[in-house]
Short mmCIF file of C-alpha atoms and ligand atoms in Angstrom, two decimals:
data_model
loop_
_atom_site.label_atom_id
_atom_site.label_comp_id
_atom_site.label_asym_id
_atom_site.label_seq_id
_atom_site.Cartn_x
_atom_site.Cartn_y
_atom_site.Cartn_z
CA MET A 20 -57.87 -31.03 -7.30
CA ASP A 21 -61.35 -32.51 -6.94
CA THR A 22 -60.81 -36.22 -7.71
CA GLU A 23 -64.48 -36.64 -8.78
CA TYR A 24 -64.19 -33.95 -11.45
CA ALA A 25 -63.54 -34.78 -15.11
CA PHE A 26 -62.88 -32.18 -17.82
CA ARG A 27 -65.01 -33.27 -20.79
CA HIS A 28 -64.40 -30.67 -23.49
CA ARG A 29 -62.75 -31.60 -26.78
CA HIS A 30 -63.00 -28.11 -28.25
CA ILE A 31 -62.89 -24.66 -26.60
CA LEU A 32 -65.31 -22.46 -28.54
CA GLY A 33 -66.90 -20.15 -25.97
CA ILE A 34 -67.29 -19.54 -22.24
CA ASP A 35 -70.96 -20.61 -22.46
CA GLN A 36 -69.88 -24.25 -22.86
CA PHE A 37 -68.43 -24.27 -19.34
CA SER A 38 -70.10 -24.93 -16.01
CA GLU A 39 -68.96 -23.04 -12.92
CA ALA A 40 -67.03 -26.19 -11.91
CA ASP A 41 -65.29 -26.25 -15.31
CA ILE A 42 -64.19 -22.64 -14.96
CA TYR A 43 -62.82 -23.08 -11.45
CA HIS A 44 -61.07 -26.29 -12.51
CA ILE A 45 -59.36 -24.49 -15.43
CA LEU A 46 -58.35 -21.58 -13.17
CA GLN A 47 -57.05 -23.95 -10.49
CA THR A 48 -55.07 -25.91 -13.10
CA ALA A 49 -53.68 -22.66 -14.54
CA GLY A 50 -52.70 -21.53 -11.04
CA SER A 51 -50.82 -24.78 -10.48
CA PHE A 52 -48.89 -24.28 -13.74
CA LYS A 53 -47.74 -20.73 -12.99
CA GLU A 54 -44.59 -21.73 -11.13
CA ILE A 55 -43.27 -23.59 -14.20
CA SER A 56 -42.82 -20.22 -15.91
CA ASN A 57 -40.66 -19.04 -12.99
CA ARG A 58 -38.26 -21.99 -13.06
CA THR A 59 -34.72 -21.70 -14.40
CA ILE A 60 -35.57 -24.41 -16.93
CA LYS A 61 -39.10 -23.47 -18.02
CA LYS A 62 -40.05 -26.80 -19.54
CA VAL A 63 -41.91 -29.94 -18.48
CA PRO A 64 -42.44 -33.04 -20.63
CA ILE A 65 -46.19 -33.44 -20.18
CA LEU A 66 -47.23 -32.75 -23.80
CA ARG A 67 -44.19 -34.31 -25.45
CA GLY A 68 -45.06 -35.70 -28.89
CA LYS A 69 -48.19 -33.53 -29.27
CA THR A 70 -48.58 -31.24 -32.29
CA ILE A 71 -50.26 -27.83 -31.98
CA ILE A 72 -50.91 -25.52 -34.92
CA ASN A 73 -51.58 -21.81 -34.36
CA LEU A 74 -53.71 -20.70 -37.32
CA PHE A 75 -54.12 -16.92 -37.08
CA PHE A 76 -56.07 -15.09 -39.79
CA GLU A 77 -56.00 -11.84 -37.77
CA PRO A 78 -53.07 -10.04 -36.09
CA SER A 79 -52.17 -10.97 -32.55
CA THR A 80 -49.31 -10.35 -30.13
CA ARG A 81 -50.48 -11.72 -26.77
CA THR A 82 -52.74 -14.61 -27.74
CA ARG A 83 -50.60 -16.19 -30.44
CA LEU A 84 -47.36 -15.84 -28.53
CA SER A 85 -48.79 -17.08 -25.25
CA PHE A 86 -50.33 -20.16 -26.88
CA GLU A 87 -46.93 -20.89 -28.42
CA ILE A 88 -45.06 -20.32 -25.17
CA ALA A 89 -47.64 -22.42 -23.28
CA ALA A 90 -47.24 -25.33 -25.70
CA LYS A 91 -43.44 -25.13 -25.70
CA ARG A 92 -43.25 -24.99 -21.90
CA MET A 93 -45.08 -28.33 -21.92
CA SER A 94 -42.79 -29.75 -24.67
CA ALA A 95 -45.41 -29.89 -27.44
CA ASP A 96 -44.33 -29.16 -31.01
CA THR A 97 -45.88 -25.89 -32.25
CA PHE A 98 -46.27 -24.47 -35.73
CA ASN A 99 -47.59 -21.03 -36.69
CA ILE A 100 -49.49 -19.98 -39.80
CA SER A 101 -50.68 -16.45 -40.40
CA ALA A 102 -53.14 -15.27 -43.04
CA SER A 103 -50.47 -13.40 -44.99
CA THR A 104 -48.19 -16.46 -45.28
CA SER A 105 -50.91 -19.07 -45.88
CA SER A 106 -52.46 -20.21 -49.14
CA ALA A 107 -55.64 -18.36 -48.13
CA THR A 108 -53.97 -15.47 -50.00
CA LYS A 109 -54.20 -17.66 -53.15
CA GLY A 110 -57.90 -18.28 -52.67
CA GLU A 111 -57.91 -21.49 -50.62
CA THR A 112 -61.07 -21.79 -48.55
CA LEU A 113 -61.13 -22.20 -44.77
CA ILE A 114 -62.55 -25.72 -45.12
CA ASP A 115 -59.84 -26.75 -47.60
CA THR A 116 -57.23 -25.25 -45.29
CA ALA A 117 -58.69 -27.29 -42.42
CA ARG A 118 -58.67 -30.52 -44.44
CA ASN A 119 -55.05 -29.99 -45.39
CA LEU A 120 -54.06 -29.30 -41.80
CA GLN A 121 -55.89 -32.47 -40.73
CA ALA A 122 -53.87 -34.46 -43.27
CA MET A 123 -50.79 -33.57 -41.19
CA ASN A 124 -52.48 -34.97 -38.06
CA PRO A 125 -52.24 -32.17 -35.48
CA ASP A 126 -53.65 -32.70 -31.99
CA ILE A 127 -54.94 -29.14 -31.54
CA VAL A 128 -55.57 -26.23 -33.92
CA VAL A 129 -55.74 -22.84 -32.21
CA MET A 130 -57.58 -20.48 -34.55
CA ARG A 131 -58.26 -16.75 -34.73
CA HIS A 132 -60.51 -15.54 -37.54
CA ALA A 133 -62.49 -12.41 -38.42
CA TYR A 134 -65.72 -14.36 -38.91
CA SER A 135 -67.83 -15.19 -35.88
CA GLY A 136 -68.48 -18.94 -35.80
CA SER A 137 -65.51 -19.96 -37.96
CA PRO A 138 -63.98 -22.20 -35.24
CA HIS A 139 -67.37 -23.94 -34.92
CA LEU A 140 -67.29 -24.58 -38.69
CA LEU A 141 -63.78 -26.00 -38.41
CA THR A 142 -64.89 -28.61 -35.84
CA LYS A 143 -67.06 -30.19 -38.56
CA HIS A 144 -64.13 -30.66 -40.94
CA ILE A 145 -61.23 -31.67 -38.75
CA ASP A 146 -60.57 -34.37 -36.16
CA ALA A 147 -58.15 -32.25 -34.13
CA SER A 148 -59.40 -30.25 -31.16
CA ILE A 149 -60.14 -26.60 -31.95
CA ILE A 150 -59.44 -23.71 -29.60
CA ASN A 151 -61.12 -20.43 -30.47
CA ALA A 152 -58.48 -17.70 -30.09
CA GLY A 153 -61.01 -15.02 -31.03
CA ASP A 154 -63.74 -15.24 -33.70
CA GLY A 155 -65.03 -11.95 -35.07
CA THR A 156 -67.24 -10.21 -32.54
CA HIS A 157 -68.35 -13.49 -30.95
CA GLN A 158 -65.99 -14.77 -28.23
CA HIS A 159 -62.42 -14.99 -26.97
CA PRO A 160 -62.74 -17.68 -24.29
CA SER A 161 -59.09 -17.94 -23.22
CA GLN A 162 -59.06 -14.14 -22.68
CA GLY A 163 -62.18 -14.43 -20.53
CA LEU A 164 -60.52 -17.16 -18.46
CA LEU A 165 -57.28 -15.22 -17.96
CA ASP A 166 -59.30 -12.18 -16.92
CA MET A 167 -61.16 -14.29 -14.34
CA LEU A 168 -57.87 -15.76 -13.04
CA THR A 169 -56.40 -12.26 -12.67
CA VAL A 170 -59.39 -10.99 -10.70
CA LEU A 171 -59.49 -14.13 -8.56
CA GLU A 172 -55.79 -13.78 -7.69
CA HIS A 173 -56.10 -10.11 -6.72
CA LYS A 174 -59.50 -10.15 -5.03
CA GLY A 175 -59.57 -13.71 -3.64
CA LYS A 176 -63.09 -14.21 -5.03
CA ILE A 177 -65.34 -13.33 -7.95
CA GLN A 178 -68.75 -13.91 -6.36
CA GLY A 179 -70.36 -10.58 -5.46
CA LEU A 180 -67.88 -8.31 -7.26
CA LYS A 181 -68.92 -5.42 -9.50
CA ILE A 182 -67.09 -5.47 -12.85
CA ALA A 183 -67.37 -2.38 -15.08
CA ILE A 184 -66.54 -2.78 -18.78
CA ILE A 185 -66.27 0.49 -20.73
CA GLY A 186 -66.02 0.97 -24.47
CA ASP A 187 -66.73 -0.83 -27.71
CA ILE A 188 -68.94 -3.60 -26.35
CA ALA A 189 -70.62 -4.14 -29.74
CA HIS A 190 -67.49 -5.31 -31.55
CA SER A 191 -65.69 -6.93 -28.61
CA ARG A 192 -65.42 -10.70 -28.34
CA VAL A 193 -63.64 -10.15 -25.01
CA ALA A 194 -66.71 -8.37 -23.63
CA ARG A 195 -68.97 -11.32 -24.47
CA SER A 196 -66.64 -13.91 -22.94
CA ASP A 197 -66.12 -11.76 -19.83
CA ILE A 198 -69.84 -11.07 -19.35
CA LEU A 199 -70.67 -14.78 -19.62
CA GLY A 200 -67.80 -15.86 -17.38
CA PHE A 201 -67.97 -13.29 -14.59
CA THR A 202 -71.75 -13.53 -14.27
CA LYS A 203 -71.57 -17.34 -14.19
CA LEU A 204 -69.24 -17.00 -11.19
CA GLY A 205 -71.63 -14.62 -9.41
CA ALA A 206 -70.24 -11.18 -10.26
CA THR A 207 -72.32 -8.39 -11.78
CA VAL A 208 -71.06 -6.86 -15.04
CA HIS A 209 -71.97 -3.24 -15.83
CA VAL A 210 -71.25 -1.91 -19.31
CA ALA A 211 -71.12 1.64 -20.68
CA GLY A 212 -70.04 3.34 -23.88
CA PRO A 213 -71.38 5.40 -26.75
CA ALA A 214 -74.88 4.22 -27.74
CA THR A 215 -73.44 3.03 -31.06
CA PHE A 216 -71.14 0.69 -29.13
CA ILE A 217 -73.85 -0.94 -26.97
CA PRO A 218 -75.43 -3.81 -28.91
CA PRO A 219 -79.11 -4.63 -28.50
CA GLY A 220 -79.60 -7.74 -26.37
CA ILE A 221 -76.34 -7.49 -24.41
CA ASP A 222 -78.47 -7.49 -21.24
CA LYS A 223 -79.69 -10.98 -22.23
CA LEU A 224 -76.11 -12.22 -21.76
CA GLY A 225 -76.31 -10.94 -18.18
CA ALA A 226 -74.83 -7.43 -18.45
CA THR A 227 -76.39 -4.33 -16.89
CA VAL A 228 -76.34 -1.43 -19.35
CA CYS A 229 -75.47 1.93 -17.74
CA ARG A 230 -76.25 5.36 -19.18
CA THR A 231 -72.92 6.86 -18.13
CA THR A 232 -69.38 5.70 -17.40
CA LYS A 233 -69.75 7.25 -13.91
CA GLU A 234 -72.73 5.00 -13.20
CA ALA A 235 -70.83 1.94 -14.49
CA VAL A 236 -67.68 2.50 -12.41
CA GLU A 237 -69.47 3.61 -9.22
CA ASP A 238 -68.14 1.34 -6.42
CA ALA A 239 -66.71 -1.03 -9.02
CA ASP A 240 -64.16 -3.63 -7.90
CA VAL A 241 -62.79 -3.90 -11.44
CA VAL A 242 -62.74 -1.33 -14.25
CA MET A 243 -61.89 -2.70 -17.68
CA ALA A 244 -61.48 -0.61 -20.82
CA LEU A 245 -61.83 -2.01 -24.32
CA ARG A 246 -60.13 -0.94 -27.53
CA ILE A 247 -62.29 0.57 -30.27
CA GLN A 248 -62.34 -2.22 -32.88
CA ARG A 249 -62.10 0.00 -35.94
CA GLU A 250 -61.28 -2.99 -38.16
CA ARG A 251 -64.87 -4.23 -37.59
CA GLN A 252 -66.59 -0.91 -38.37
CA ASN A 253 -67.49 0.17 -41.89
CA ASP A 254 -68.93 3.56 -40.98
CA PRO A 255 -67.74 6.00 -38.30
CA LEU A 256 -69.60 5.24 -35.05
CA ILE A 257 -68.07 8.03 -32.97
CA PRO A 258 -67.48 11.68 -33.93
CA SER A 259 -63.74 11.62 -33.13
CA LEU A 260 -61.19 9.86 -30.92
CA ARG A 261 -60.67 13.09 -28.97
CA GLU A 262 -64.36 13.27 -28.07
CA TYR A 263 -64.38 9.56 -27.24
CA ALA A 264 -61.43 10.08 -24.87
CA VAL A 265 -63.20 12.96 -23.11
CA PHE A 266 -66.51 11.16 -22.57
CA PHE A 267 -65.52 7.47 -22.35
CA GLY A 268 -61.77 7.33 -21.61
CA ILE A 269 -60.71 5.93 -18.24
CA ASN A 270 -58.92 8.65 -16.27
CA ARG A 271 -58.17 9.37 -12.62
CA LYS A 272 -61.14 11.69 -12.22
CA LEU A 273 -63.57 9.00 -13.37
CA LEU A 274 -61.90 6.46 -11.05
CA GLU A 275 -62.72 8.61 -8.00
CA ASN A 276 -66.16 7.02 -8.33
CA ALA A 277 -64.82 3.45 -8.16
CA ARG A 278 -63.66 1.61 -5.06
CA LYS A 279 -60.25 2.73 -3.76
CA ASP A 280 -58.86 -0.77 -4.43
CA THR A 281 -60.42 -1.17 -7.86
CA LEU A 282 -58.39 -3.20 -10.36
CA ILE A 283 -57.63 -1.61 -13.75
CA MET A 284 -57.74 -4.06 -16.64
CA HIS A 285 -57.42 -4.01 -20.41
CA PRO A 286 -57.14 -7.01 -22.76
CA GLY A 287 -54.69 -5.12 -25.00
CA PRO A 288 -53.58 -3.68 -27.28
CA ILE A 289 -54.10 -0.29 -25.57
CA ASN A 290 -54.60 2.95 -27.43
CA ARG A 291 -53.11 5.18 -24.75
CA GLY A 292 -54.92 8.45 -24.30
CA VAL A 293 -58.02 7.14 -26.08
CA GLU A 294 -59.74 4.41 -24.03
CA MET A 295 -57.33 4.78 -21.10
CA ASN A 296 -54.89 7.42 -19.91
CA PRO A 297 -51.25 6.31 -19.51
CA ASP A 298 -51.14 7.22 -15.80
CA VAL A 299 -54.05 4.81 -15.23
CA ALA A 300 -52.67 2.05 -17.47
CA ASP A 301 -49.30 2.22 -15.70
CA GLY A 302 -50.63 3.14 -12.24
CA PRO A 303 -50.56 1.13 -9.02
CA GLN A 304 -54.02 -0.36 -9.53
CA SER A 305 -53.24 -1.65 -13.02
CA VAL A 306 -53.06 -5.45 -13.41
CA ILE A 307 -52.80 -5.31 -17.21
CA LEU A 308 -49.44 -7.09 -17.36
CA ASP A 309 -50.65 -9.68 -14.84
CA GLN A 310 -53.37 -10.47 -17.39
CA VAL A 311 -50.63 -11.18 -19.92
CA THR A 312 -48.67 -13.38 -17.50
CA ASN A 313 -51.84 -15.29 -16.65
CA GLY A 314 -52.51 -15.78 -20.36
CA VAL A 315 -49.62 -18.25 -20.54
CA ALA A 316 -50.86 -20.20 -17.49
CA VAL A 317 -54.47 -20.35 -18.69
CA ARG A 318 -53.41 -21.51 -22.15
CA MET A 319 -51.13 -24.16 -20.62
CA ALA A 320 -54.14 -25.39 -18.63
CA LEU A 321 -56.41 -25.51 -21.68
CA LEU A 322 -53.90 -27.41 -23.84
CA TYR A 323 -53.20 -29.82 -20.99
CA LEU A 324 -56.84 -30.46 -20.11
CA ILE A 325 -57.97 -30.93 -23.73
CA LEU A 326 -55.20 -33.43 -24.35
CA GLY A 327 -56.32 -35.45 -21.35
CA GLY A 328 -53.28 -34.50 -19.28
CA GLU A 329 -54.76 -35.62 -16.00
CA LYS A 330 -55.64 -39.04 -17.39
CA ASN A 331 -52.35 -39.55 -19.19
CA SER A 332 -49.77 -38.28 -16.80
CA THR A 333 -48.94 -35.68 -14.26
CA ASP A 334 -45.39 -37.04 -14.04
CA GLY A 335 -42.68 -34.49 -14.40
CA LYS A 336 -44.98 -31.54 -13.79
N1 CP B 425 -55.95 -9.66 -25.90
C1 CP B 425 -55.65 -10.06 -27.17
O1 CP B 425 -56.35 -10.88 -27.79
O2 CP B 425 -54.48 -9.52 -27.65
P1 CP B 425 -53.85 -9.89 -29.07
O3 CP B 425 -54.79 -9.39 -30.13
O4 CP B 425 -52.50 -9.23 -29.10
O5 CP B 425 -53.75 -11.39 -29.13
#
């Protein structure tokens, strides 16, 4: 590790808060934590006595579970609240929920919420650190970081790569975090999808908008498909899933245009046969489950760095 470097972030709200040095430091820290998950006893005492609350107002499999596993592997105490089991169902506001959580003195609150900006709001009403685990259509920073770690591990670099992201860019917080992160590290990000799924101004984040999926994946080093976020759409934005699959689904024929060693990625959950064919999702170029494995390591790194792990102790790591 660079001994001059200091991680200075109390909250993790979006990839845009990070410098290139921050991102590489998080990825390097995550990389150093990976072997803990392969030990017989998968536990180190470095966050003993710390309290982490996972406050999820939207469904999640990967993110919620990997934050919990990450915290437990570092001996923190973790507690989970979901929307359906919280007093939000009785009309309690987000701010009141935050104040009540603060009264129990957690060190970190990891929050997922349907409203873009809700983790930012929480930081004004709570002393604990906040980690954004996905806010509406805004950002999903830990997903962006685990995607960067996965590409870095498989390609050895990010600078100069072509990343193609296909699908529902408009409603995807993953797309925004990935565009900001990969371009900050010197990759180019090319996006394609139905016109109704390409939001105005996405080029201002650094993405190149392509007219066709063929153009986006041409010579791409990475091809990532996104799920259609139907829970964020009031009106139908595509004629049918079958037509979407024909024109925008990732299949072997389309991948003939990409590099032979292109990586296939998807943040999950996958709708097989819609945004990606099963033979691609499960094929030799797929690193989708590596993304999930890296999610634990990245979230261990974030919890550790926020709680000042390097200052406090690296004993027992
Ligand atoms: N990638 C992702 O956020 O998955 P979950 O919704 O299952 O957490």
